[in-house]
Amino acid sequence: MNNILVPTNFSENCQKAEELGLKMAKFYNSEIHFFHYVKTPVDWVRLDKQKEDLYPETKLKIGSAKADLRELEKKAEGLGLKCRTFLEYNGEISNILSHCGHFEHDFIVTGSSGTKGGIRELRGSNVEEIVRKAEVPVIVVKDKDVSFPFKDILFVSDFKEDVTEEFQHVKSLAEKCDARIHLLKVNTTTDYNSIEKSLQPIKDFLENFPGLTTYSMNVYNESGVEEGINDFLIYKNVDLIAMCTHGRTGFLSLFSSSTVEKVTNHSELPVMTIKM
């Protein structure tokens, strides 16, 4: 992992994402970028300096953002990391994604207050859109404090589609962290099945990873995937939930059009999404 992007609005959960980004960057000895943008009533870049005083609230907001970014830069420098900060005005989701593509980031880490009523806006951009459109894995940090390095990672799939390439990201992260991977298949009301029969697709999938030894296989029959995940979490604590998404059509259709969105939205745990 060479480069990590952390879009932030400096909210509580974004601060947790900032800390996770710093820990990951230190862990991987990678570069880290912090990205923030401010909505302004006028084109701030072209605004005459003498006229900035006409917009005191905006000027104060920009000054505060610059100070917050500088503090993050100091933290990164204190850890011996290469860090860059970016402040843009009136940006959109495309700005974050373009930035990510231009600098070839390996990961995006950001915060969301989803459990408090939907995936909230990040200064005009939507975390849900970042998850859906980003070409690199995204970790969305939620209400629960993050434990890193991760020790237990839950990977959820129905193992019908080929997610071998996407799983490589999870496997690589787990191996670096010395974490155990828990593979979970949830049979919903449309495909209830015996545990033994449902384990077979997981066993077949694992044949692609003969070197993987630290894992568990799990099957739940539940009314929905989210319910199955919640049931699993009653009996096993994990540090991260990992799932795949279809970027073009929304979230992974093997469950439903909104399954990953719901999990990302409602989970208190960090959720890692990988675009197929």
mmCIF file with all atom_site columns, C-alpha atoms in Angstrom, residues 33-154:
data_model
loop_
_atom_site.group_PDB
_atom_site.id
_atom_site.type_symbol
_atom_site.label_atom_id
_atom_site.label_alt_id
_atom_site.label_comp_id
_atom_site.label_asym_id
_atom_site.label_entity_id
_atom_site.label_seq_id
_atom_site.pdbx_PDB_ins_code
_atom_site.Cartn_x
_atom_site.Cartn_y
_atom_site.Cartn_z
_atom_site.occupancy
_atom_site.B_iso_or_equiv
_atom_site.pdbx_formal_charge
_atom_site.auth_seq_id
_atom_site.auth_comp_id
_atom_site.auth_asym_id
_atom_site.auth_atom_id
_atom_site.pdbx_PDB_model_num
ATOM 1   C CA . HIS A 1 33  ? -3.406  12.658  1.752   1.00 0.00 ? 33  HIS A CA 1
ATOM 2   C CA . PHE A 1 34  ? -6.083  14.566  3.666   1.00 0.00 ? 34  PHE A CA 1
ATOM 3   C CA . PHE A 1 35  ? -8.748  16.145  1.465   1.00 0.00 ? 35  PHE A CA 1
ATOM 4   C CA . HIS A 1 36  ? -11.355 18.720  2.464   1.00 0.00 ? 36  HIS A CA 1
ATOM 5   C CA . TYR A 1 37  ? -13.515 21.149  0.588   1.00 0.00 ? 37  TYR A CA 1
ATOM 6   C CA . VAL A 1 38  ? -15.582 24.149  1.574   1.00 0.00 ? 38  VAL A CA 1
ATOM 7   C CA . LYS A 1 39  ? -18.742 25.469  0.001   1.00 0.00 ? 39  LYS A CA 1
ATOM 8   C CA . THR A 1 40  ? -18.358 29.175  -0.764  1.00 0.00 ? 40  THR A CA 1
ATOM 9   C CA . PRO A 1 41  ? -20.963 31.718  -1.942  1.00 0.00 ? 41  PRO A CA 1
ATOM 10  C CA . VAL A 1 42  ? -18.615 32.983  -4.676  1.00 0.00 ? 42  VAL A CA 1
ATOM 11  C CA . ASP A 1 43  ? -15.648 31.744  -6.696  1.00 0.00 ? 43  ASP A CA 1
ATOM 12  C CA . TRP A 1 44  ? -13.158 32.021  -3.842  1.00 0.00 ? 44  TRP A CA 1
ATOM 13  C CA . VAL A 1 45  ? -10.103 31.271  -5.947  1.00 0.00 ? 45  VAL A CA 1
ATOM 14  C CA . ARG A 1 46  ? -10.738 34.270  -8.200  1.00 0.00 ? 46  ARG A CA 1
ATOM 15  C CA . LEU A 1 47  ? -12.035 36.527  -5.465  1.00 0.00 ? 47  LEU A CA 1
ATOM 16  C CA . ASP A 1 48  ? -9.935  39.619  -4.828  1.00 0.00 ? 48  ASP A CA 1
ATOM 17  C CA . LYS A 1 49  ? -8.204  39.363  -1.444  1.00 0.00 ? 49  LYS A CA 1
ATOM 18  C CA . GLN A 1 50  ? -9.637  42.723  -0.426  1.00 0.00 ? 50  GLN A CA 1
ATOM 19  C CA . LYS A 1 51  ? -13.155 41.416  -0.974  1.00 0.00 ? 51  LYS A CA 1
ATOM 20  C CA . GLU A 1 52  ? -12.762 38.344  1.222   1.00 0.00 ? 52  GLU A CA 1
ATOM 21  C CA . ASP A 1 53  ? -13.803 40.447  4.230   1.00 0.00 ? 53  ASP A CA 1
ATOM 22  C CA . LEU A 1 54  ? -17.244 40.767  2.630   1.00 0.00 ? 54  LEU A CA 1
ATOM 23  C CA . TYR A 1 55  ? -17.768 37.094  3.510   1.00 0.00 ? 55  TYR A CA 1
ATOM 24  C CA . PRO A 1 56  ? -16.594 36.832  7.146   1.00 0.00 ? 56  PRO A CA 1
ATOM 25  C CA . GLU A 1 57  ? -18.283 33.474  7.866   1.00 0.00 ? 57  GLU A CA 1
ATOM 26  C CA . THR A 1 58  ? -16.746 31.854  4.803   1.00 0.00 ? 58  THR A CA 1
ATOM 27  C CA . LYS A 1 59  ? -13.347 33.360  5.556   1.00 0.00 ? 59  LYS A CA 1
ATOM 28  C CA . LEU A 1 60  ? -13.542 32.014  9.115   1.00 0.00 ? 60  LEU A CA 1
ATOM 29  C CA . LYS A 1 61  ? -14.568 28.573  7.870   1.00 0.00 ? 61  LYS A CA 1
ATOM 30  C CA . ILE A 1 62  ? -11.671 28.455  5.429   1.00 0.00 ? 62  ILE A CA 1
ATOM 31  C CA . GLY A 1 63  ? -9.215  29.593  8.090   1.00 0.00 ? 63  GLY A CA 1
ATOM 32  C CA . SER A 1 64  ? -10.466 26.912  10.462  1.00 0.00 ? 64  SER A CA 1
ATOM 33  C CA . ALA A 1 65  ? -10.163 24.224  7.765   1.00 0.00 ? 65  ALA A CA 1
ATOM 34  C CA . LYS A 1 66  ? -6.601  25.276  6.957   1.00 0.00 ? 66  LYS A CA 1
ATOM 35  C CA . ALA A 1 67  ? -5.705  25.079  10.656  1.00 0.00 ? 67  ALA A CA 1
ATOM 36  C CA . ASP A 1 68  ? -7.281  21.607  10.987  1.00 0.00 ? 68  ASP A CA 1
ATOM 37  C CA . LEU A 1 69  ? -5.429  20.355  7.920   1.00 0.00 ? 69  LEU A CA 1
ATOM 38  C CA . ARG A 1 70  ? -2.180  21.735  9.253   1.00 0.00 ? 70  ARG A CA 1
ATOM 39  C CA . GLU A 1 71  ? -2.711  19.858  12.525  1.00 0.00 ? 71  GLU A CA 1
ATOM 40  C CA . LEU A 1 72  ? -3.221  16.649  10.585  1.00 0.00 ? 72  LEU A CA 1
ATOM 41  C CA . GLU A 1 73  ? -0.052  17.346  8.632   1.00 0.00 ? 73  GLU A CA 1
ATOM 42  C CA . LYS A 1 74  ? 1.840   17.824  11.901  1.00 0.00 ? 74  LYS A CA 1
ATOM 43  C CA . LYS A 1 75  ? 0.516   14.512  13.229  1.00 0.00 ? 75  LYS A CA 1
ATOM 44  C CA . ALA A 1 76  ? 1.664   12.740  10.095  1.00 0.00 ? 76  ALA A CA 1
ATOM 45  C CA . GLU A 1 77  ? 5.070   14.410  10.201  1.00 0.00 ? 77  GLU A CA 1
ATOM 46  C CA . GLY A 1 78  ? 5.393   13.410  13.859  1.00 0.00 ? 78  GLY A CA 1
ATOM 47  C CA . LEU A 1 79  ? 4.939   9.800   12.752  1.00 0.00 ? 79  LEU A CA 1
ATOM 48  C CA . GLY A 1 80  ? 7.592   10.198  10.094  1.00 0.00 ? 80  GLY A CA 1
ATOM 49  C CA . LEU A 1 81  ? 5.046   10.009  7.274   1.00 0.00 ? 81  LEU A CA 1
ATOM 50  C CA . LYS A 1 82  ? 4.968   11.752  3.943   1.00 0.00 ? 82  LYS A CA 1
ATOM 51  C CA . CYS A 1 83  ? 1.756   13.782  4.000   1.00 0.00 ? 83  CYS A CA 1
ATOM 52  C CA . ARG A 1 84  ? -0.060  16.204  1.710   1.00 0.00 ? 84  ARG A CA 1
ATOM 53  C CA . THR A 1 85  ? -3.213  18.203  2.441   1.00 0.00 ? 85  THR A CA 1
ATOM 54  C CA . PHE A 1 86  ? -5.705  19.529  -0.078  1.00 0.00 ? 86  PHE A CA 1
ATOM 55  C CA . LEU A 1 87  ? -8.332  22.225  0.390   1.00 0.00 ? 87  LEU A CA 1
ATOM 56  C CA . GLU A 1 88  ? -10.756 22.835  -2.461  1.00 0.00 ? 88  GLU A CA 1
ATOM 57  C CA . TYR A 1 89  ? -13.773 25.078  -2.872  1.00 0.00 ? 89  TYR A CA 1
ATOM 58  C CA . ASN A 1 90  ? -17.246 24.067  -4.062  1.00 0.00 ? 90  ASN A CA 1
ATOM 59  C CA . GLY A 1 91  ? -16.101 20.605  -5.034  1.00 0.00 ? 91  GLY A CA 1
ATOM 60  C CA . GLU A 1 92  ? -18.243 17.578  -5.765  1.00 0.00 ? 92  GLU A CA 1
ATOM 61  C CA . ILE A 1 93  ? -17.870 13.834  -5.415  1.00 0.00 ? 93  ILE A CA 1
ATOM 62  C CA . SER A 1 94  ? -15.981 13.832  -8.713  1.00 0.00 ? 94  SER A CA 1
ATOM 63  C CA . ASN A 1 95  ? -13.239 15.963  -7.133  1.00 0.00 ? 95  ASN A CA 1
ATOM 64  C CA . ILE A 1 96  ? -12.474 13.301  -4.525  1.00 0.00 ? 96  ILE A CA 1
ATOM 65  C CA . LEU A 1 97  ? -12.598 10.485  -7.076  1.00 0.00 ? 97  LEU A CA 1
ATOM 66  C CA . SER A 1 98  ? -10.477 12.418  -9.581  1.00 0.00 ? 98  SER A CA 1
ATOM 67  C CA . HIS A 1 99  ? -7.967  13.182  -6.856  1.00 0.00 ? 99  HIS A CA 1
ATOM 68  C CA . CYS A 1 100 ? -7.843  9.503   -5.943  1.00 0.00 ? 100 CYS A CA 1
ATOM 69  C CA . GLY A 1 101 ? -7.284  8.481   -9.556  1.00 0.00 ? 101 GLY A CA 1
ATOM 70  C CA . HIS A 1 102 ? -4.663  11.145  -10.222 1.00 0.00 ? 102 HIS A CA 1
ATOM 71  C CA . PHE A 1 103 ? -2.530  10.189  -7.235  1.00 0.00 ? 103 PHE A CA 1
ATOM 72  C CA . GLU A 1 104 ? -3.234  6.470   -7.614  1.00 0.00 ? 104 GLU A CA 1
ATOM 73  C CA . HIS A 1 105 ? -4.372  5.904   -4.054  1.00 0.00 ? 105 HIS A CA 1
ATOM 74  C CA . ASP A 1 106 ? -4.618  2.324   -2.861  1.00 0.00 ? 106 ASP A CA 1
ATOM 75  C CA . PHE A 1 107 ? -7.278  3.004   -0.226  1.00 0.00 ? 107 PHE A CA 1
ATOM 76  C CA . ILE A 1 108 ? -9.847  5.598   0.762   1.00 0.00 ? 108 ILE A CA 1
ATOM 77  C CA . VAL A 1 109 ? -10.661 5.956   4.456   1.00 0.00 ? 109 VAL A CA 1
ATOM 78  C CA . THR A 1 110 ? -13.506 8.242   5.492   1.00 0.00 ? 110 THR A CA 1
ATOM 79  C CA . GLY A 1 111 ? -16.063 8.732   8.253   1.00 0.00 ? 111 GLY A CA 1
ATOM 80  C CA . SER A 1 112 ? -19.837 8.591   8.239   1.00 0.00 ? 112 SER A CA 1
ATOM 81  C CA . SER A 1 113 ? -22.509 9.147   10.879  1.00 0.00 ? 113 SER A CA 1
ATOM 82  C CA . GLY A 1 114 ? -24.736 6.600   9.189   1.00 0.00 ? 114 GLY A CA 1
ATOM 83  C CA . THR A 1 115 ? -26.134 5.037   12.339  1.00 0.00 ? 115 THR A CA 1
ATOM 84  C CA . LYS A 1 116 ? -27.645 8.377   13.267  1.00 0.00 ? 116 LYS A CA 1
ATOM 85  C CA . GLY A 1 117 ? -30.042 8.491   10.370  1.00 0.00 ? 117 GLY A CA 1
ATOM 86  C CA . GLY A 1 118 ? -28.535 7.684   7.013   1.00 0.00 ? 118 GLY A CA 1
ATOM 87  C CA . ILE A 1 119 ? -25.156 8.087   5.389   1.00 0.00 ? 119 ILE A CA 1
ATOM 88  C CA . ARG A 1 120 ? -24.556 11.786  5.823   1.00 0.00 ? 120 ARG A CA 1
ATOM 89  C CA . GLU A 1 121 ? -23.011 14.293  3.494   1.00 0.00 ? 121 GLU A CA 1
ATOM 90  C CA . LEU A 1 122 ? -19.289 14.952  3.577   1.00 0.00 ? 122 LEU A CA 1
ATOM 91  C CA . ARG A 1 123 ? -19.149 18.632  2.633   1.00 0.00 ? 123 ARG A CA 1
ATOM 92  C CA . GLY A 1 124 ? -21.502 18.221  -0.307  1.00 0.00 ? 124 GLY A CA 1
ATOM 93  C CA . SER A 1 125 ? -20.315 14.801  -1.387  1.00 0.00 ? 125 SER A CA 1
ATOM 94  C CA . ASN A 1 126 ? -22.024 11.636  -0.323  1.00 0.00 ? 126 ASN A CA 1
ATOM 95  C CA . VAL A 1 127 ? -20.197 8.791   1.385   1.00 0.00 ? 127 VAL A CA 1
ATOM 96  C CA . GLU A 1 128 ? -22.550 6.407   -0.363  1.00 0.00 ? 128 GLU A CA 1
ATOM 97  C CA . GLU A 1 129 ? -21.374 7.728   -3.732  1.00 0.00 ? 129 GLU A CA 1
ATOM 98  C CA . ILE A 1 130 ? -17.739 7.351   -2.741  1.00 0.00 ? 130 ILE A CA 1
ATOM 99  C CA . VAL A 1 131 ? -18.439 3.729   -1.865  1.00 0.00 ? 131 VAL A CA 1
ATOM 100 C CA . ARG A 1 132 ? -20.309 3.113   -5.098  1.00 0.00 ? 132 ARG A CA 1
ATOM 101 C CA . LYS A 1 133 ? -17.967 4.877   -7.511  1.00 0.00 ? 133 LYS A CA 1
ATOM 102 C CA . ALA A 1 134 ? -14.470 4.536   -6.075  1.00 0.00 ? 134 ALA A CA 1
ATOM 103 C CA . GLU A 1 135 ? -12.208 2.196   -8.017  1.00 0.00 ? 135 GLU A CA 1
ATOM 104 C CA . VAL A 1 136 ? -10.200 1.344   -4.898  1.00 0.00 ? 136 VAL A CA 1
ATOM 105 C CA . PRO A 1 137 ? -11.270 -0.222  -1.593  1.00 0.00 ? 137 PRO A CA 1
ATOM 106 C CA . VAL A 1 138 ? -13.046 2.147   0.790   1.00 0.00 ? 138 VAL A CA 1
ATOM 107 C CA . ILE A 1 139 ? -13.184 1.875   4.569   1.00 0.00 ? 139 ILE A CA 1
ATOM 108 C CA . VAL A 1 140 ? -16.091 3.791   6.118   1.00 0.00 ? 140 VAL A CA 1
ATOM 109 C CA . VAL A 1 141 ? -15.550 4.494   9.804   1.00 0.00 ? 141 VAL A CA 1
ATOM 110 C CA . LYS A 1 142 ? -18.657 4.644   11.938  1.00 0.00 ? 142 LYS A CA 1
ATOM 111 C CA . ASP A 1 143 ? -19.624 5.209   15.575  1.00 0.00 ? 143 ASP A CA 1
ATOM 112 C CA . LYS A 1 144 ? -17.597 2.432   17.181  1.00 0.00 ? 144 LYS A CA 1
ATOM 113 C CA . ASP A 1 145 ? -13.952 3.075   18.020  1.00 0.00 ? 145 ASP A CA 1
ATOM 114 C CA . VAL A 1 146 ? -11.635 1.445   15.517  1.00 0.00 ? 146 VAL A CA 1
ATOM 115 C CA . SER A 1 147 ? -9.242  -1.296  16.584  1.00 0.00 ? 147 SER A CA 1
ATOM 116 C CA . PHE A 1 148 ? -6.170  -1.438  14.357  1.00 0.00 ? 148 PHE A CA 1
ATOM 117 C CA . PRO A 1 149 ? -4.309  -3.535  13.339  1.00 0.00 ? 149 PRO A CA 1
ATOM 118 C CA . PHE A 1 150 ? -7.446  -5.527  12.616  1.00 0.00 ? 150 PHE A CA 1
ATOM 119 C CA . LYS A 1 151 ? -7.527  -8.944  14.280  1.00 0.00 ? 151 LYS A CA 1
ATOM 120 C CA . ASP A 1 152 ? -10.860 -10.312 13.046  1.00 0.00 ? 152 ASP A CA 1
ATOM 121 C CA . ILE A 1 153 ? -12.299 -9.454  9.623   1.00 0.00 ? 153 ILE A CA 1
ATOM 122 C CA . LEU A 1 154 ? -15.751 -10.553 8.486   1.00 0.00 ? 154 LEU A CA 1
#
